[in-house]
Coordinates of C-alpha atoms in Angstrom, one line a residue:
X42 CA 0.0 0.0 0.0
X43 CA 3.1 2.2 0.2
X44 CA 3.1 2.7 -3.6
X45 CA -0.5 3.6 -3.7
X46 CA -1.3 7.2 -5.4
X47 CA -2.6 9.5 -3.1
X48 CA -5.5 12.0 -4.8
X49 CA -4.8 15.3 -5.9
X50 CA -6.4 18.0 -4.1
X51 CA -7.4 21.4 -5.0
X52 CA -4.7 24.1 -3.7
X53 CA -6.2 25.1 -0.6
X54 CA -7.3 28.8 -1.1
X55 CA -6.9 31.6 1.9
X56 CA -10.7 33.5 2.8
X57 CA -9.7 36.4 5.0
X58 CA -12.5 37.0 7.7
X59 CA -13.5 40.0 9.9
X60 CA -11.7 40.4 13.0
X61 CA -15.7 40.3 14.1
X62 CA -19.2 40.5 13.2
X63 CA -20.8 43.1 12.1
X64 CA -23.7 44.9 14.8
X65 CA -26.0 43.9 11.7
X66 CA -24.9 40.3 11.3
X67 CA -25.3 39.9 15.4
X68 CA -28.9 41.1 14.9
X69 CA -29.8 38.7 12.4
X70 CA -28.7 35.9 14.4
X71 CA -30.6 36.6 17.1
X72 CA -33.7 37.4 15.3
X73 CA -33.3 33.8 14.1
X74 CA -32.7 32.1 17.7
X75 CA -35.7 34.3 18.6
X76 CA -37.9 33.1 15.9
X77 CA -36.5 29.4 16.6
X78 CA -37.0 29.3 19.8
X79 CA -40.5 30.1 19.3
X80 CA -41.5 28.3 16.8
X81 CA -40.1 25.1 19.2
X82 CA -42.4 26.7 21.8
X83 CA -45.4 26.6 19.7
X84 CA -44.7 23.0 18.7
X85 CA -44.0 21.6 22.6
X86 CA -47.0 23.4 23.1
X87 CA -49.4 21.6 20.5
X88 CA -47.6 18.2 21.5
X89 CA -48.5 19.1 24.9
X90 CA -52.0 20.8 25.0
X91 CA -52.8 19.1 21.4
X92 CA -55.5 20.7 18.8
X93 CA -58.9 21.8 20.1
X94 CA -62.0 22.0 18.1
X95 CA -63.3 18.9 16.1
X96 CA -60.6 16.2 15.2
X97 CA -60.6 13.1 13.6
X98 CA -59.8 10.7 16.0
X99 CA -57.5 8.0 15.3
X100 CA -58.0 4.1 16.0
X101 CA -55.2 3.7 18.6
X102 CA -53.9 0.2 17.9
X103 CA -56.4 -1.2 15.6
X104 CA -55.9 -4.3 14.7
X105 CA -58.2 -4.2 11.6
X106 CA -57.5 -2.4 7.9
X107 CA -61.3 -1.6 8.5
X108 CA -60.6 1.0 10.8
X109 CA -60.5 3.1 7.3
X110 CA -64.5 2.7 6.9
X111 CA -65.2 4.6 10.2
X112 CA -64.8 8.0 10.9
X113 CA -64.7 9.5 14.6
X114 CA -65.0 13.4 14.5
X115 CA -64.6 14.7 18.6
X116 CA -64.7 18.4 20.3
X117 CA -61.6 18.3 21.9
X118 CA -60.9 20.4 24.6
X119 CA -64.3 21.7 24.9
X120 CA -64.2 20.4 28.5
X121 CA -61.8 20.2 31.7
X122 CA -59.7 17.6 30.0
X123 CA -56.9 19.1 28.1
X124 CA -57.5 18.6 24.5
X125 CA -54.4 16.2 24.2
X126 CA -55.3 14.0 27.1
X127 CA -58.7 13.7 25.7
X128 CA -57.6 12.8 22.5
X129 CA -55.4 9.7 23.6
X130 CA -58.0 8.5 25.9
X131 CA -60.5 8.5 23.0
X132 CA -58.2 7.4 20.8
X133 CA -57.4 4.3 23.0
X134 CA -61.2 3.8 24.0
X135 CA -62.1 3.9 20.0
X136 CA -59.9 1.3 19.1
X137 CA -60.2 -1.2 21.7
X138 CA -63.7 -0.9 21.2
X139 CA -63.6 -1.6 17.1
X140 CA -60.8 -4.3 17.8
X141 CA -63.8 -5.8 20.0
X142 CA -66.4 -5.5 17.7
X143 CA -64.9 -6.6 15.0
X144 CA -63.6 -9.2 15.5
X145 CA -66.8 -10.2 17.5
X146 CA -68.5 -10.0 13.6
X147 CA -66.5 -11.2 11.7
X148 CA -67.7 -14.5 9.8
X149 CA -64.0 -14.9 8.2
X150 CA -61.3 -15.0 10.4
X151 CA -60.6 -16.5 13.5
X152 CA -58.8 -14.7 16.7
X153 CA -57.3 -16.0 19.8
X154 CA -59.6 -16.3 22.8
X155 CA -62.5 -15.3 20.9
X156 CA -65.5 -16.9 19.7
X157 CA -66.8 -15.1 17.2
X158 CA -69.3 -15.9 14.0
X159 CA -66.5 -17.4 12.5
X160 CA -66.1 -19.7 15.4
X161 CA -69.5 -20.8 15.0
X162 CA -69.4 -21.3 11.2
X163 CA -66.4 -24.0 11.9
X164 CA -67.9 -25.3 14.2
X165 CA -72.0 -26.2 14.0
X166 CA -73.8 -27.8 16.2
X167 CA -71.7 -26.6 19.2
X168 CA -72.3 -24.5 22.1
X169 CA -69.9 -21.5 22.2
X170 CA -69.8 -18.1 25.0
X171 CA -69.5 -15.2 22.6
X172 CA -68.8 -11.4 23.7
X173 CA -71.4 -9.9 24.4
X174 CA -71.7 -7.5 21.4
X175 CA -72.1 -9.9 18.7
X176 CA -75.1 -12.0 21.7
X177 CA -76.5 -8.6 21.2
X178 CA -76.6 -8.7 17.4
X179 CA -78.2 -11.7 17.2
X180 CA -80.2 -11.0 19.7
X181 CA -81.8 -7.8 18.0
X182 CA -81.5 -9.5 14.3
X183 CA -83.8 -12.2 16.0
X184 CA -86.5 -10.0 17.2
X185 CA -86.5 -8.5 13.7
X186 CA -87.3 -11.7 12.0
X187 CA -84.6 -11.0 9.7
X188 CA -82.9 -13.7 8.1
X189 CA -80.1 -12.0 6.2
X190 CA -77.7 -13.8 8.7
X191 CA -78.3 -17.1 7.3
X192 CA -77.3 -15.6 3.7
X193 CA -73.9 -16.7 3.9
X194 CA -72.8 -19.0 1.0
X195 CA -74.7 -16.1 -1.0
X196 CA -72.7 -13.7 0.3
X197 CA -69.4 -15.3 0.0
X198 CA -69.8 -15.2 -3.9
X199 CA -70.3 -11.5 -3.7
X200 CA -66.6 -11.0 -2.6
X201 CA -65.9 -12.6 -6.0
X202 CA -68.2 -10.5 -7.9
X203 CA -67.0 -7.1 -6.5
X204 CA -63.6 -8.0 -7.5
X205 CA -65.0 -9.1 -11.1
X206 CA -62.9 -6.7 -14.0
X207 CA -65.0 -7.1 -16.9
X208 CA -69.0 -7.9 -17.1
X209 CA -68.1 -11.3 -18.3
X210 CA -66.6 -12.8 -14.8
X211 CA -69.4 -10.8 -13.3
X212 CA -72.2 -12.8 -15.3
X213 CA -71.0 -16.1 -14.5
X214 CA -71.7 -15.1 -10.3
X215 CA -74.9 -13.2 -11.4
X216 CA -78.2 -15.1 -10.8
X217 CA -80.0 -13.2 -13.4
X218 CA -77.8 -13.8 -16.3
X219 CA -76.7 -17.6 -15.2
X220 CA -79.4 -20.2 -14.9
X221 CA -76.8 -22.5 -12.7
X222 CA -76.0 -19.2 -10.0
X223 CA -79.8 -19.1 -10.1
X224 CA -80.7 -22.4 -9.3
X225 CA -78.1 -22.3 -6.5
X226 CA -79.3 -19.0 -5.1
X227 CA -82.6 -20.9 -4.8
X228 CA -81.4 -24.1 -2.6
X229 CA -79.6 -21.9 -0.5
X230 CA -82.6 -19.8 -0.1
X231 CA -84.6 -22.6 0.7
X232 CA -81.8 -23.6 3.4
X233 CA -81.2 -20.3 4.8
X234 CA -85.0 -19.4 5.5
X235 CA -86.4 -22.5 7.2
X236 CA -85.3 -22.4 11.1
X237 CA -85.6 -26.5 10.8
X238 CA -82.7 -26.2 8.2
X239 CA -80.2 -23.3 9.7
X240 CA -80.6 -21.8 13.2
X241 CA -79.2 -19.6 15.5
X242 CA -80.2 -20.6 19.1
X243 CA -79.5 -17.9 22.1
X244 CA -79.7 -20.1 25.3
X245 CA -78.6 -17.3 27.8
X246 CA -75.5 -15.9 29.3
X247 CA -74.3 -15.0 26.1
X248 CA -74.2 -18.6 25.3
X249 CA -75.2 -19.2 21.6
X250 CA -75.4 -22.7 19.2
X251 CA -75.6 -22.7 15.8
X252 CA -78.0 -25.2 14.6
X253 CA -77.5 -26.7 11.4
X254 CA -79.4 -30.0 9.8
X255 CA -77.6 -33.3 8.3
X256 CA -79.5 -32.2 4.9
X257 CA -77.7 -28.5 5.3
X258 CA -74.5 -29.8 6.6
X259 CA -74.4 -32.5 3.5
X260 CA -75.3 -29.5 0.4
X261 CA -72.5 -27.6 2.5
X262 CA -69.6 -30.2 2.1
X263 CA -71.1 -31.0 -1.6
X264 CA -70.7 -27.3 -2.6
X265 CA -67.9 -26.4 -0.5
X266 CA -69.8 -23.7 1.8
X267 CA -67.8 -22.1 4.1
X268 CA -70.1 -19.5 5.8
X269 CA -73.4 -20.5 6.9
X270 CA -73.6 -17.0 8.7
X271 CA -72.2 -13.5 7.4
X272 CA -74.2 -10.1 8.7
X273 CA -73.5 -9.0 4.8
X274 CA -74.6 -5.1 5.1
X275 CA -75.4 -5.0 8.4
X276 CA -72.4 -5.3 10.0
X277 CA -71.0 -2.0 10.2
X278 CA -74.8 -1.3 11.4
X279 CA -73.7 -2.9 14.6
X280 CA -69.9 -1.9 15.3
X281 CA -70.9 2.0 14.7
X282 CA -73.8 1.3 17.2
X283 CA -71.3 -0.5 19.7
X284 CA -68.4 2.5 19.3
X285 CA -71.0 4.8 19.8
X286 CA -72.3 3.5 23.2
X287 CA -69.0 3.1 24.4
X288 CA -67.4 6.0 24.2
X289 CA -70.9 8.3 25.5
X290 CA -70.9 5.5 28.3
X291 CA -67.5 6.8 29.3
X292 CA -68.9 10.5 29.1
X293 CA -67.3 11.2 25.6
X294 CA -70.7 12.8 23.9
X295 CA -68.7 15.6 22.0
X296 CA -69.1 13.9 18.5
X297 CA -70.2 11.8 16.0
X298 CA -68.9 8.2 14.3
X299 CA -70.0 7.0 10.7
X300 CA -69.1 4.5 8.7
X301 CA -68.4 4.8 5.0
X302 CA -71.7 2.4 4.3
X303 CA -74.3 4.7 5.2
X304 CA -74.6 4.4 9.3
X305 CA -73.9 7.1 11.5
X306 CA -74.7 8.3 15.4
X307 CA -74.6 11.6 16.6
X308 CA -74.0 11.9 20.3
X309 CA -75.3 14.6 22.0
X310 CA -78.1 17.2 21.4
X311 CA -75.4 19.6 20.3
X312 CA -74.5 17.3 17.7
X313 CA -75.0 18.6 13.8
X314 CA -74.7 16.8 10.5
X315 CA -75.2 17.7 7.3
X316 CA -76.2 14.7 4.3
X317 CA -76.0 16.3 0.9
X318 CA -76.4 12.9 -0.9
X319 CA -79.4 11.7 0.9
X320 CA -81.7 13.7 -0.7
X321 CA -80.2 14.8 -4.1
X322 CA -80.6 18.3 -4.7
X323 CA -80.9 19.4 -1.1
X324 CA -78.9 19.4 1.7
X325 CA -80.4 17.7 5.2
X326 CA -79.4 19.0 8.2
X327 CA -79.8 17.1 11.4
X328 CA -79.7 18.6 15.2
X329 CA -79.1 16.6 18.3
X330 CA -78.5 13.4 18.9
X331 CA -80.0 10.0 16.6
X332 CA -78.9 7.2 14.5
X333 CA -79.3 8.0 10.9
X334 CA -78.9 5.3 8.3
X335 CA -78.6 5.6 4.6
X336 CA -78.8 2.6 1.9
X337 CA -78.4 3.4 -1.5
X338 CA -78.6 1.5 -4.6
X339 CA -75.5 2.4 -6.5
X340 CA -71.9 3.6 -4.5
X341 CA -72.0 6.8 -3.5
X342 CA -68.5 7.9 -3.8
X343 CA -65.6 6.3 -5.1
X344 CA -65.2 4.8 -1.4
X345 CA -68.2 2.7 -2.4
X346 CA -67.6 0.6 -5.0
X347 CA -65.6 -2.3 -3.3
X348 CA -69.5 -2.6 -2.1
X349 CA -71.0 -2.9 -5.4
X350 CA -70.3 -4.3 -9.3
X351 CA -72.2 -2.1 -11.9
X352 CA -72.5 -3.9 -15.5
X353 CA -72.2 -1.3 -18.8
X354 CA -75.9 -1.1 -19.1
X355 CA -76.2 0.4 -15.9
X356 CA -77.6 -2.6 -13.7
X357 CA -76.3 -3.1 -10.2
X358 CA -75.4 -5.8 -8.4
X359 CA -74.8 -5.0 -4.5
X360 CA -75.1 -6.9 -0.8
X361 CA -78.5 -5.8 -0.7
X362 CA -80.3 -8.9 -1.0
X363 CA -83.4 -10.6 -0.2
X364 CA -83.4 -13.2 2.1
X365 CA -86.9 -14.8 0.0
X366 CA -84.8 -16.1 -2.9
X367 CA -81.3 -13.9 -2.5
X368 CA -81.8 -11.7 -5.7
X369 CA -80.6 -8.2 -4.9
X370 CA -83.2 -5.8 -4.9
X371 CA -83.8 -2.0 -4.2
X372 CA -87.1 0.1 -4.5
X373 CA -85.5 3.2 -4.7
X374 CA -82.4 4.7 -5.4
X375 CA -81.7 5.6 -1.6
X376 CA -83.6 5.6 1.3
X377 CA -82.5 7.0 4.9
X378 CA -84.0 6.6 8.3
X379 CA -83.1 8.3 11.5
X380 CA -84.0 7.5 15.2
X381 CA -83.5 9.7 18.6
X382 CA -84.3 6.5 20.2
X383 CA -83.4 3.2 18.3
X384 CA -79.6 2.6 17.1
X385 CA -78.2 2.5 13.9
X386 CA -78.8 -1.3 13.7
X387 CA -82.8 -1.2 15.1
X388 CA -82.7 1.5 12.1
X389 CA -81.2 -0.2 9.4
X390 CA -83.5 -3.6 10.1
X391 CA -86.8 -1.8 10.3
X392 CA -85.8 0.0 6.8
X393 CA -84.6 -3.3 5.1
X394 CA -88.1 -4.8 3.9
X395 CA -89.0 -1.5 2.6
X396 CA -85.6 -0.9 0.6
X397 CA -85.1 -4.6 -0.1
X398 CA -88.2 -4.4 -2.3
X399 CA -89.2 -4.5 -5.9
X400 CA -91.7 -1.3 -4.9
X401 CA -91.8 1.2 -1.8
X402 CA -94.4 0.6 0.7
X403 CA -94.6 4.3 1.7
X404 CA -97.8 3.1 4.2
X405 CA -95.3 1.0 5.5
X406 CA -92.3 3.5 5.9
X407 CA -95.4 5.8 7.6
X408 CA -96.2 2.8 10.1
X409 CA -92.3 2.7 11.6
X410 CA -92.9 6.6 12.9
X411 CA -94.8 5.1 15.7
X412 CA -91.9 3.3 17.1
X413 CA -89.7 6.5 16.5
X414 CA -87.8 5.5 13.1
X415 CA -88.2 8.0 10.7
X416 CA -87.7 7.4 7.2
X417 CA -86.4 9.9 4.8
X418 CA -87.2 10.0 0.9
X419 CA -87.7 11.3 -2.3
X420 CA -90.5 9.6 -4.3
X421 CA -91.7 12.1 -7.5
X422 CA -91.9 15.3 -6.4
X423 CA -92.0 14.6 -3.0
X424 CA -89.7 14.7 0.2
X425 CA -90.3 12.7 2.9
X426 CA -88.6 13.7 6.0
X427 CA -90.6 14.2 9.7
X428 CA -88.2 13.4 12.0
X429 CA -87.8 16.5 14.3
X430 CA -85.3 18.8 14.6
X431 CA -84.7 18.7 10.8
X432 CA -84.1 20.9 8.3
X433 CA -84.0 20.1 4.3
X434 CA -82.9 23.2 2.1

């Protein structure tokens, strides 16, 4: 290494420098530590006392990519609670609470130490303890007489249909253009509405079994079913409803959580939203606190249209579906409903048979106001929208 060529460097050049700075050069600097030093203040300070006003709050730890479909807008700082302080606690409650839910719902995957609906799809025939919230699901789905639930190996061919790229894949899955989907749809139908066939039995304590018969269990194994049970469009219904109640439970009424599907709670009687899409060409603003729900028969943003496949001539396949013989089915283009006493989920099942429909019963929408579910509508020239404390401009 003694022979090795050293590189040539530049002559090194001689810069001749003040004996000392100038008055206006010491200035400057300390303009600039000035204007540092506050500019570090006001960021320790935000850390610190965080953002007040209304915040998206974030899912602390959310174990779920669905944590993208809610929103959670808060008042922070509004209160005694510094704004940051009451941001991580919400932020901690919200996503221990969707983590909960979730999972609770889900019909797909399985998670450790929880029986859940995909427990029960593995496993018919056998008594599981469930949490609470999804005991409470099918507790409320129940007392509906709703048997969307039991939709399941429908439901799992949606997944395939949404993720269709051209009208041709989409056919083959679509009972109205295939003869042998149709024909399917209609066993499974058959199945999925006779309690003798497919069952879900709530024996207490949040102790649940579902029951399936040899006949089920044998078209299952032939064709490969892997869901008997999948909440299909309601599920967000009930996770919104079960965020909501948890975070006013801890005295966090400040806000409101939606979900990108169409279900939404306002917390408190200062609560205000504004729906622009519910009722094209006016804008609905609601006061105070209420579930509103909103199903629509095409996506409504570009958000949407994981939810739904939409053929070139306009036709529009989505999880919509009617239990009766699974076809999917809307009577009008959207239809909302709002409640200042029944949850999102209450909301969404009393509006089903009236949007799941080849017409609108609009005697029948009238009928719900009784029991304090408002629907809201256009049909013609009319607007349909009596729940109080509204407004539609």
């Amino acid at each position: 290494m003694k022979n090795r060529e050293l590189p040539h460097l530049p002559p090194v050049e001689k810069v001749e420098l003040p004996a000392r700075p100038s008055w206006a050069r010491v200035v400057a600097v300390l303009l600039l530590l000035v204007v540092g030093a506050a500019a570090l203040s006001y960021g320790v300070f935000l850390l610190v006392a965080g953002e007040k006003g209304v915040q998206r709050i974030d899912a602390a730890r959310a174990e779920t990519s669905a944590a993208q479909d809610f929103v959670f807008l808060y008042d922070l700082g509004a209160g005694e609670t510094s704004a940051s302080n009451e941001n991580r606690a919400l932020s901690a409650l919200y996503g221990s609470a969707l983590n909960t839910a979730y999972k609770a719902l889900d019909a797909y995957a399985g998670y450790e130490g929880v029986n859940n609906l995909y427990t029960l799809n593995q496993h018919p025939n056998t008594e599981y303890t469930v949490d609470p919230v999804l005991y409470n699901a099918l507790e409320r789905i129940r007392a509906a007489g709703d048997r969307t639930l039991y939709l399941g190996p429908m439901l799992e061919l949606y997944d395939d249909i949404f993720s269709c790229q051209d009208d041709t894949q989409a056919a083959y899955y679509d009972p109205a253009q295939s003869p042998e989907m149709a024909q399917y749809y209609a066993e499974v139908a058959a199945f999925a509405n006779d309690p003798a066939m497919v069952d879900v039995r709530l024996l207490g304590e949040d102790r649940v079994l579902l029951y399936v018969a040899p006949e089920y269990e044998r078209f299952a194994k032939e064709n490969e079913v892997a869901h008997y049970l999948d909440p299909g469009w309601l599920k967000n219904a009930f996770i919104v409803d079960f965020l909501a109640d948890t975070v006013a439970a801890a005295g966090y009424t400040r806000g409101q959580i939606s979900s990108v599907d169409g279900f939404e709670r306002l917390l408190d009687e200062n609560a205000q939203a504004e729906n622009g899409f519910l009722l094209p060409g006016h804008t609905l603003r609601i006061d105070g606190a209420c579930a509103l729900v909103t199903l629509s028969a095409a996506p409504r943003s570009a958000a949407d249209t994981a939810r739904f496949y939409t053929f070139a001539d306009g036709r529009v396949l989505s999880l919509y579906l009617d239990p009766a013989d699974g076809a999917c089915r809307a009577a009008l283009p959207i239809l909302g409903g709002a409640s200042r006493t029944a949850g999102c989920a209450e909301v969404a099942l009393r509006l089903a048979p009236l949007f799941i429909a080849d017409t609108f019963d609009a005697a029948g929408a009238a009928s719900l106001e009784a029991g304090g579910i408002y629907p809201i509508y256009q049909t013609g020239s009319q607007t349909v929208c009596r729940l109080p404390g509204t407004v539609v401009e």
